[in-house]
Coordinates of C-alpha atoms in Angstrom, one line a residue:
X1 CA 57.2 67.5 225.9
X2 CA 53.8 67.3 224.3
X3 CA 51.3 64.7 225.4
X4 CA 51.0 61.9 222.8
X5 CA 47.2 62.4 222.5
X6 CA 47.6 66.0 221.2
X7 CA 48.3 64.7 217.7
X8 CA 45.0 62.8 217.6
X9 CA 43.1 65.7 219.2
X10 CA 44.5 68.2 216.7
X11 CA 43.4 66.0 213.9
X12 CA 39.9 66.0 215.2
X13 CA 39.8 69.7 215.7
X14 CA 41.5 70.8 212.5
X15 CA 39.8 68.4 210.1
X16 CA 37.6 70.1 207.5
X17 CA 34.8 67.6 208.1
X18 CA 35.1 67.5 211.9
X19 CA 31.8 66.8 213.5
X20 CA 30.4 68.4 216.7
X21 CA 30.6 65.1 218.5
X22 CA 34.3 64.7 217.6
X23 CA 35.0 68.2 219.0
X24 CA 33.0 67.5 222.1
X25 CA 35.1 64.3 222.7
X26 CA 38.2 66.4 222.1
X27 CA 37.1 68.9 224.8
X28 CA 36.7 66.0 227.3
X29 CA 40.1 64.7 226.4
X30 CA 41.7 68.1 226.8
X31 CA 40.1 68.5 230.2
X32 CA 41.5 65.1 231.2
X33 CA 45.0 66.1 230.2
X34 CA 44.7 69.7 231.7
X35 CA 48.3 70.8 231.3
X36 CA 49.8 74.1 230.0
X37 CA 49.1 73.0 226.3
X38 CA 45.7 71.5 226.7
X39 CA 44.0 74.2 228.8
X40 CA 44.5 77.0 226.2
X41 CA 43.0 74.8 223.5
X42 CA 40.1 74.0 225.8
X43 CA 39.5 77.7 226.5
X44 CA 39.5 78.4 222.7
X45 CA 36.9 75.7 222.2
X46 CA 34.7 77.3 224.9
X47 CA 35.1 80.7 223.4
X48 CA 35.2 80.5 219.6
X49 CA 33.8 77.1 218.4
X50 CA 31.0 77.5 216.0
X51 CA 28.8 74.9 217.5
X52 CA 26.9 75.9 220.7
X53 CA 26.9 72.3 222.1
X54 CA 30.7 72.1 221.8
X55 CA 31.1 75.5 223.6
X56 CA 28.7 74.2 226.3
X57 CA 30.7 71.0 226.7
X58 CA 34.0 72.8 227.0
X59 CA 32.5 75.3 229.5
X60 CA 31.2 72.4 231.6
X61 CA 34.6 70.8 231.6
X62 CA 36.2 74.1 232.7
X63 CA 33.6 74.3 235.4
X64 CA 34.8 71.0 236.7
X65 CA 38.5 71.9 236.4
X66 CA 37.9 75.1 238.5
X67 CA 37.0 72.8 241.4
X68 CA 40.2 70.8 240.9
X69 CA 42.4 73.9 240.5
X70 CA 45.1 72.6 238.1
X71 CA 48.3 74.6 238.2
X72 CA 48.2 75.7 234.6
X73 CA 44.6 77.0 234.7
X74 CA 45.5 80.5 236.0
X75 CA 48.3 81.2 233.5
X76 CA 46.1 79.9 230.7
X77 CA 43.2 82.2 231.6
X78 CA 45.6 85.2 232.0
X79 CA 47.0 84.6 228.6
X80 CA 43.6 84.5 227.0
X81 CA 42.6 87.7 228.8
X82 CA 45.7 89.4 227.4
X83 CA 45.2 88.1 223.8
X84 CA 43.0 89.1 220.9
X85 CA 39.9 87.3 222.3
X86 CA 40.1 88.9 225.8
X87 CA 36.5 90.1 225.7
X88 CA 35.1 86.7 225.0
X89 CA 37.5 85.2 227.7
X90 CA 36.3 87.8 230.2
X91 CA 32.7 86.8 229.5
X92 CA 33.5 83.1 229.8
X93 CA 35.2 83.4 233.3
X94 CA 32.3 85.6 234.4
X95 CA 29.8 82.8 233.5
X96 CA 31.9 80.2 235.2
X97 CA 32.0 82.3 238.4
X98 CA 28.3 83.0 238.2
X99 CA 27.7 79.2 238.2
X100 CA 29.7 78.8 241.4
X101 CA 33.2 78.0 240.1
X102 CA 36.2 79.2 242.1
X103 CA 38.6 80.9 239.8
X104 CA 42.4 80.8 240.3
X105 CA 44.2 84.0 241.3
X106 CA 44.6 86.3 238.2
X107 CA 47.1 89.1 237.7
X108 CA 45.9 92.5 239.0
X109 CA 47.7 94.3 236.2
X110 CA 45.2 93.2 233.6
X111 CA 42.9 95.9 232.2
X112 CA 39.9 94.8 234.2
X113 CA 37.9 98.0 233.8
X114 CA 38.3 97.9 230.0
X115 CA 37.3 94.3 230.0
X116 CA 34.3 95.1 232.1
X117 CA 33.2 97.8 229.8
X118 CA 33.3 95.4 226.9
X119 CA 31.2 92.7 228.5
X120 CA 27.9 94.0 227.0
X121 CA 29.0 92.9 223.5
X122 CA 29.5 89.3 224.6
X123 CA 26.6 89.1 227.1
X124 CA 24.0 90.5 224.7
X125 CA 25.1 88.5 221.6
X126 CA 23.4 89.4 218.3
X127 CA 20.2 90.8 219.9
X128 CA 19.4 94.2 218.5
X129 CA 19.4 97.3 220.6
X130 CA 15.6 97.9 220.1
X131 CA 14.8 94.4 221.2
X132 CA 17.0 94.7 224.3
X133 CA 15.4 98.1 225.1
X134 CA 11.8 96.7 224.8
X135 CA 12.7 93.8 227.1
X136 CA 14.0 96.2 229.8
X137 CA 11.1 98.7 229.3
X138 CA 8.4 96.2 230.1
X139 CA 9.4 95.4 233.7
X140 CA 10.7 99.0 234.1
X141 CA 7.3 100.6 233.2
X142 CA 5.5 98.1 235.3
X143 CA 7.5 99.0 238.4
X144 CA 7.2 102.7 237.4
X145 CA 3.4 102.3 237.4
X146 CA 3.6 100.8 240.9
X147 CA 5.8 103.7 242.0
X148 CA 3.3 106.3 240.6
X149 CA 0.4 104.7 242.5
X150 CA 2.5 104.6 245.7
X151 CA 3.6 108.2 245.3
X152 CA 0.1 109.5 244.7
X153 CA -1.2 107.7 247.8
X154 CA 1.7 109.0 249.9
X155 CA 1.3 112.6 248.7
X156 CA -2.5 112.5 249.2
X157 CA -2.0 111.2 252.8
X158 CA 0.6 113.8 253.5
X159 CA -1.6 116.6 252.1
X160 CA -4.5 115.6 254.4
X161 CA -2.6 115.4 257.6
X162 CA -0.7 118.6 256.9
X163 CA -3.8 120.7 256.4
X164 CA -3.1 121.4 252.7
X165 CA -5.2 121.2 249.6
X166 CA -4.8 118.1 247.5
X167 CA -1.5 118.4 245.6
X168 CA -1.8 118.4 241.8
X169 CA 0.7 115.6 241.1
X170 CA -1.4 113.4 238.8
X171 CA -0.6 115.3 235.7
X172 CA 3.2 115.4 236.1
X173 CA 3.3 111.7 237.3
X174 CA 1.3 110.6 234.3
X175 CA 3.3 112.7 231.8
X176 CA 6.5 111.2 233.2
X177 CA 5.2 107.7 233.0
X178 CA 3.9 108.1 229.4
X179 CA 6.6 110.2 227.7
X180 CA 9.8 110.3 229.8
X181 CA 10.2 107.1 231.8
X182 CA 10.2 104.8 228.7
X183 CA 13.0 106.5 226.7
X184 CA 15.1 106.9 229.8
X185 CA 14.8 103.3 230.7
X186 CA 15.7 102.3 227.1
X187 CA 18.8 104.5 227.0
X188 CA 19.8 103.7 230.6
X189 CA 19.8 100.0 230.0
X190 CA 21.5 100.2 226.6
X191 CA 24.7 98.5 227.7
X192 CA 23.7 97.2 231.1
X193 CA 24.7 93.6 231.7
X194 CA 23.9 91.3 234.7
X195 CA 26.3 92.2 237.4
X196 CA 27.0 88.5 238.3
X197 CA 28.7 88.0 234.9
X198 CA 31.6 90.3 236.0
X199 CA 34.4 88.2 237.5
X200 CA 35.8 91.2 239.3
X201 CA 33.3 93.0 241.6
X202 CA 35.1 96.4 241.7
X203 CA 35.6 96.8 238.0
X204 CA 32.2 95.4 237.2
X205 CA 30.4 97.8 239.5
X206 CA 32.4 100.8 238.0
X207 CA 31.5 99.7 234.5
X208 CA 27.8 99.3 235.2
X209 CA 27.6 102.6 237.0
X210 CA 29.6 104.3 234.2
X211 CA 27.3 103.0 231.5
X212 CA 24.2 104.1 233.5
X213 CA 25.5 107.6 233.9
X214 CA 26.7 108.0 230.3
X215 CA 23.6 106.7 228.6
X216 CA 21.0 108.6 230.7
X217 CA 22.9 111.9 230.5
X218 CA 21.7 113.0 227.1
X219 CA 18.0 112.1 227.4
X220 CA 18.0 113.2 231.0
X221 CA 19.4 116.6 230.1
X222 CA 16.7 117.0 227.4
X223 CA 14.0 116.1 230.0
X224 CA 15.4 118.7 232.5
X225 CA 15.8 121.3 229.8
X226 CA 12.2 120.9 228.7
X227 CA 11.0 121.5 232.2
X228 CA 13.3 124.6 232.5
X229 CA 12.0 126.1 229.2
X230 CA 8.4 125.5 230.2
X231 CA 8.9 127.4 233.5
X232 CA 11.4 130.0 232.2
X233 CA 8.7 132.7 231.9
X234 CA 8.3 133.0 235.7
X235 CA 10.6 130.8 237.6
X236 CA 13.9 131.6 235.9
X237 CA 13.7 135.4 236.0
X238 CA 17.0 135.9 237.9
X239 CA 20.5 135.0 237.1
X240 CA 20.8 132.9 240.3
X241 CA 17.9 130.8 239.1
X242 CA 19.7 130.0 235.9
X243 CA 22.8 128.9 237.8
X244 CA 20.6 126.5 239.9
X245 CA 19.0 125.3 236.7
X246 CA 22.3 124.6 235.1
X247 CA 23.4 122.6 238.2
X248 CA 20.2 120.6 237.9
X249 CA 21.2 119.4 234.5
X250 CA 23.8 117.2 236.2
X251 CA 21.0 115.5 238.1
X252 CA 20.1 112.7 235.5
X253 CA 23.5 111.0 235.3
X254 CA 24.0 111.3 239.1
X255 CA 20.6 109.8 239.9
X256 CA 21.0 107.0 237.3
X257 CA 24.4 106.1 238.7
X258 CA 23.0 106.0 242.2
X259 CA 20.2 103.7 241.1
X260 CA 22.6 101.3 239.4
X261 CA 24.9 101.4 242.4
X262 CA 21.9 100.4 244.6
X263 CA 20.9 97.5 242.4
X264 CA 24.5 96.3 242.2
X265 CA 24.8 96.4 246.0
X266 CA 21.6 94.4 246.3
X267 CA 22.4 91.9 243.6
X268 CA 23.2 88.6 245.4
X269 CA 23.0 90.2 248.8
X270 CA 20.3 87.8 249.8
X271 CA 22.2 84.7 248.6
X272 CA 20.6 81.9 246.7
X273 CA 17.0 83.2 246.7
X274 CA 14.3 83.2 244.1
X275 CA 14.9 85.6 241.3
X276 CA 11.6 87.3 241.9
X277 CA 12.4 88.0 245.5
X278 CA 16.0 89.1 244.8
X279 CA 14.8 91.3 241.9
X280 CA 12.2 93.0 244.1
X281 CA 14.7 93.6 246.8
X282 CA 17.1 95.1 244.3
X283 CA 14.3 97.3 242.9
X284 CA 13.5 98.7 246.3
X285 CA 17.2 99.5 247.1
X286 CA 17.8 101.1 243.7
X287 CA 14.7 103.2 243.8
X288 CA 15.5 104.3 247.3
X289 CA 19.0 105.4 246.3
X290 CA 17.8 107.4 243.4
X291 CA 14.9 109.1 245.3
X292 CA 17.3 110.1 248.1
X293 CA 19.6 111.8 245.6
X294 CA 16.7 113.5 243.8
X295 CA 15.2 114.8 247.1
X296 CA 18.5 116.1 248.4
X297 CA 19.3 117.9 245.2
X298 CA 15.9 119.4 244.5
X299 CA 15.4 120.2 248.2
X300 CA 18.6 122.1 248.3
X301 CA 17.6 124.3 245.4
X302 CA 13.9 124.5 246.2
X303 CA 14.1 127.9 247.9
X304 CA 15.5 129.5 244.8
X305 CA 13.4 127.9 242.0
X306 CA 10.6 126.2 243.8
X307 CA 8.5 125.5 240.7
X308 CA 11.3 124.0 238.7
X309 CA 12.6 121.8 241.5
X310 CA 9.1 120.6 242.4
X311 CA 8.4 119.5 238.8
X312 CA 11.7 117.8 238.6
X313 CA 11.0 115.9 241.8
X314 CA 7.6 114.8 240.7
X315 CA 8.8 113.8 237.2
X316 CA 11.7 111.7 238.6
X317 CA 9.6 109.6 240.9
X318 CA 8.4 107.1 238.3
X319 CA 11.8 107.3 236.5
X320 CA 13.7 106.2 239.6
X321 CA 11.4 103.3 240.2
X322 CA 11.3 102.3 236.6
X323 CA 15.1 102.4 236.1
X324 CA 15.6 100.4 239.3
X325 CA 13.1 97.7 238.2
X326 CA 14.7 97.4 234.8
X327 CA 18.2 97.1 236.3
X328 CA 17.0 94.5 238.8
X329 CA 15.3 92.5 236.1
X330 CA 18.5 92.4 234.0
X331 CA 20.5 91.2 237.0
X332 CA 17.9 88.6 238.1
X333 CA 18.1 86.8 234.7
X334 CA 21.3 85.2 236.0
X335 CA 20.5 83.2 239.1
X336 CA 22.9 82.9 242.0
X337 CA 25.1 79.8 242.2
X338 CA 23.4 76.9 244.2
X339 CA 25.8 77.3 247.2
X340 CA 25.7 81.1 247.3
X341 CA 25.1 82.6 250.8
X342 CA 23.9 86.1 251.9
X343 CA 26.6 88.8 251.8
X344 CA 26.7 90.6 255.1
X345 CA 28.6 93.6 253.7
X346 CA 26.1 94.2 250.9
X347 CA 23.1 93.7 253.2
X348 CA 24.5 96.4 255.5
X349 CA 24.9 98.8 252.6
X350 CA 21.3 98.0 251.4
X351 CA 19.9 98.4 254.9
X352 CA 21.5 101.8 255.2
X353 CA 20.1 103.0 251.9
X354 CA 16.6 101.8 252.6
X355 CA 16.8 103.1 256.2
X356 CA 17.7 106.6 255.0
X357 CA 14.8 106.5 252.5
X358 CA 12.3 105.3 255.1
X359 CA 13.4 107.9 257.6
X360 CA 13.1 110.6 255.0
X361 CA 9.6 109.4 254.0
X362 CA 8.4 109.0 257.6
X363 CA 9.7 112.3 259.0
X364 CA 7.2 114.5 257.2
X365 CA 4.4 112.2 258.3
X366 CA 5.5 112.4 261.9
X367 CA 6.0 116.2 261.8
X368 CA 2.7 116.8 260.0
X369 CA 0.7 114.7 262.5
X370 CA 2.4 115.9 265.7
X371 CA 1.7 119.6 265.9
X372 CA 0.1 122.7 264.5
X373 CA 2.7 123.5 261.8
X374 CA 4.0 126.7 263.4
X375 CA 0.6 128.2 264.2
X376 CA 0.0 129.6 267.6
X377 CA -2.0 127.8 270.3
X378 CA -5.7 127.8 269.6
X379 CA -7.7 130.8 270.5
X380 CA -10.5 128.6 271.7
X381 CA -11.6 124.9 271.7
X382 CA -15.4 124.6 271.3
X383 CA -17.9 121.8 271.0
X384 CA -20.2 122.3 268.0
X385 CA -23.2 121.0 269.8
X386 CA -23.0 123.8 272.4
X387 CA -23.0 126.5 269.8
X388 CA -26.8 125.9 269.2
X389 CA -27.7 127.4 272.6
X390 CA -24.5 129.5 273.3
X391 CA -23.1 131.1 270.2
X392 CA -19.5 132.2 270.6
X393 CA -17.8 135.5 269.7
X394 CA -14.0 135.2 269.5
X395 CA -11.8 138.3 268.7
X396 CA -8.9 137.8 266.3
X397 CA -6.1 139.9 267.9
X398 CA -3.3 138.6 265.7
X399 CA -2.9 136.5 262.6
X400 CA -2.4 133.7 261.8
X401 CA -4.8 132.0 264.3
X402 CA -6.8 128.9 264.7
X403 CA -9.9 127.7 266.5
X404 CA -10.4 124.1 267.4
X405 CA -13.9 122.6 266.9
X406 CA -15.0 119.3 268.4
X407 CA -18.1 117.2 267.7
X408 CA -19.0 114.8 270.5
X409 CA -22.1 113.3 268.8
X410 CA -22.5 111.4 265.5
X411 CA -25.3 113.7 264.3
X412 CA -24.9 116.2 261.4
X413 CA -24.6 119.9 262.3
X414 CA -24.6 123.1 260.3
X415 CA -21.8 125.5 261.4
X416 CA -22.3 129.2 260.7
X417 CA -19.2 131.3 260.5
X418 CA -19.5 135.1 260.4
X419 CA -16.7 137.6 260.5
X420 CA -17.1 141.2 261.5
X421 CA -16.3 143.5 260.0
X422 CA -16.3 141.4 256.8
X423 CA -13.0 141.4 255.0
X424 CA -12.7 142.1 251.3
X425 CA -13.9 139.2 249.1
X426 CA -10.4 138.4 247.7
X427 CA -8.6 138.6 251.1
X428 CA -10.8 136.5 253.4
X429 CA -8.0 134.4 254.7
X430 CA -10.4 132.0 256.5
X431 CA -10.4 128.2 256.0
X432 CA -12.0 125.2 257.5
X433 CA -9.9 122.0 257.7
X434 CA -11.7 118.6 258.1
X435 CA -9.8 115.4 257.6
X436 CA -12.8 113.5 256.2
X437 CA -13.8 116.1 253.7
X438 CA -12.7 116.2 250.0
X439 CA -10.9 118.5 249.7
X440 CA -9.9 118.6 253.4
X441 CA -9.2 122.4 253.3
X442 CA -12.1 124.6 252.3
X443 CA -12.3 128.4 252.0
X444 CA -14.7 130.1 254.5
X445 CA -16.7 133.1 253.4
X446 CA -18.3 135.5 256.0
X447 CA -21.8 134.2 256.8
X448 CA -21.3 130.8 255.1
X449 CA -22.7 127.5 256.4
X450 CA -20.7 124.3 256.6
X451 CA -22.0 120.9 257.3
X452 CA -20.1 118.8 259.9
X453 CA -20.8 115.2 260.7
X454 CA -19.2 112.3 262.5
X455 CA -17.2 112.4 265.7
X456 CA -13.9 114.1 265.3
X457 CA -12.1 117.5 265.3
X458 CA -12.1 120.3 262.8
X459 CA -10.0 123.5 262.7
X460 CA -10.8 127.0 261.6
X461 CA -7.7 128.7 260.2
X462 CA -7.4 132.5 259.8
X463 CA -4.6 134.3 257.9
X464 CA -4.0 137.9 257.0
X465 CA -4.7 137.3 253.3
X466 CA -6.1 134.8 250.9
X467 CA -4.0 131.7 250.6
X468 CA -6.2 129.8 248.3
X469 CA -4.0 130.0 245.2
X470 CA -0.9 129.0 247.2
X471 CA -2.6 126.0 249.0
X472 CA -4.5 124.6 246.0
X473 CA -1.6 124.8 243.5
X474 CA 1.1 123.7 246.0
X475 CA 3.7 121.5 244.5
X476 CA 4.5 118.0 245.9
X477 CA 8.0 118.8 246.9
X478 CA 6.9 122.0 248.7
X479 CA 4.4 119.9 250.8
X480 CA 7.1 117.4 251.5
X481 CA 9.7 120.0 252.6
X482 CA 7.2 122.0 254.6
X483 CA 6.2 118.9 256.5
X484 CA 9.8 117.9 257.0
X485 CA 10.6 121.3 258.5
X486 CA 7.5 121.2 260.6
X487 CA 5.8 124.3 259.3
X488 CA 2.6 125.2 257.5
X489 CA 2.9 126.6 254.0
X490 CA 2.2 130.2 255.0
X491 CA 3.9 133.1 253.2
X492 CA 5.5 135.8 255.4
X493 CA 3.4 138.8 256.5
X494 CA 3.8 141.9 254.4
X495 CA 6.2 144.2 256.2
X496 CA 5.6 147.5 254.3
X497 CA 5.5 150.3 256.9
X498 CA 3.1 152.4 254.8
X499 CA 0.3 149.9 255.2
X500 CA -2.1 150.5 258.0
X501 CA -2.6 147.6 260.5
X502 CA -5.7 145.5 259.7
X503 CA -8.8 146.3 261.7
X504 CA -9.4 143.7 264.5
X505 CA -12.0 141.2 263.6
X506 CA -14.4 139.1 265.5
X507 CA -15.5 135.6 264.6
X508 CA -19.1 134.7 265.5
X509 CA -19.8 131.0 265.6
X510 CA -23.2 129.3 265.9
X511 CA -24.7 125.9 264.9
X512 CA -27.9 124.0 264.5
X513 CA -28.6 120.4 263.8
X514 CA -29.4 119.2 260.3
X515 CA -33.0 118.1 259.9
X516 CA -33.3 114.3 259.2
X517 CA -34.2 113.3 255.7
X518 CA -37.6 111.7 255.2
X519 CA -38.2 109.5 252.2
X520 CA -41.8 109.0 251.0
X521 CA -42.8 106.0 249.0
X522 CA -45.5 103.4 248.3
X523 CA -45.1 100.0 249.7
X524 CA -45.5 97.4 246.9

């Protein structure tokens, strides 16, 4: 039997001149009755009323009813989710849950994944695609810039401690930031919605990851194809290289899905914290997940197409950080409910992702700073100051080889390096490595003089041929992988039997102090 007040409520709701205040009063009355006839009407008010204040009042009443858990609330919500307005009903219960409401049990047979895929229409409203893209690109490009600076500093530090020339990564990083990161962020966030607006975690996560993969596939493939075509003249000469290149075309959607999965796992993991803190944490987790995938994939194929894989790795560094920042910014716009607590399961997942990333970043540093990168034990260890009175002659019986040089004083000294018999000009193969020099690795010509100052160690490196073109133009991923594997970037020795063995050479070392500089002037 219908409640007696329904006739009056319907008159208010169906009248042509019904005011917003009258409909708000009707929403309060329906929440007070809260039976199997009142709740569907209250839900329709919260979903489809033309006045925003009426919808807000009905939603507030539903928020209160969720705490009281009336028996008819669950069937009413299930009916709305199965009706013609199911997308709007899904968005409504997602907002209620994000505000801390406890929803009644709902049928598992509902098309939750389809509902989750339709959330972007309700969550974004009438905002145009370009406006949404620009809003996501601003925080995304800012975090991408931070990632570029961090990557440049990391690769510079790794190059110095691993006795390599400075890696040329500024150009690819800047090109990725200026021309590729922005479009990929815009496409990747096209249908992204805040994860907390999904009432079902599983279907919501699948929907968000699916949209990220789908909408970064086309521009990502274009980006990869541009790199492949640019390097096709030399790097893709064999059929095996083209197979690897084709497999790399799958990298963009995989990386985008991993980034979105990382930000989803981090969303709300810290509980009710400031949005800036939670968004920063989600950015770190998402960027770590994406960079782990990029490094694993390109590292696997680096031995076949080193140039292609290295460029992909460099170009994807700012893209991963930018996408993670954009996703985290979208999620952080919906704050956690006041009583939300940290989620231990999500924190564990995030800790594992960040831990894998930190171990991967620290391992090359540890290996590069712990040994000699596969070179033999030093032929000699000399103090530069003693070479003034006792020049040294050291035979090079086998290559590669190295000689350690120490400077015990803070004065400046000139080191003279002479090689007998002198090798051909284009095959010197001698280098001086100094950590404080720029660049740290310098080519040594027979009879050349090199200034050394400050206390510390330097190393003379000798190879069987000129490595200058390999060391100077080394790609960032190559430096990373060489350091990870604990080896110096030295190509294999030529094994042709027709070549005669190189003539044994002797290195003559001497030194003399640099004369102090005297400045003449007139005292005013």
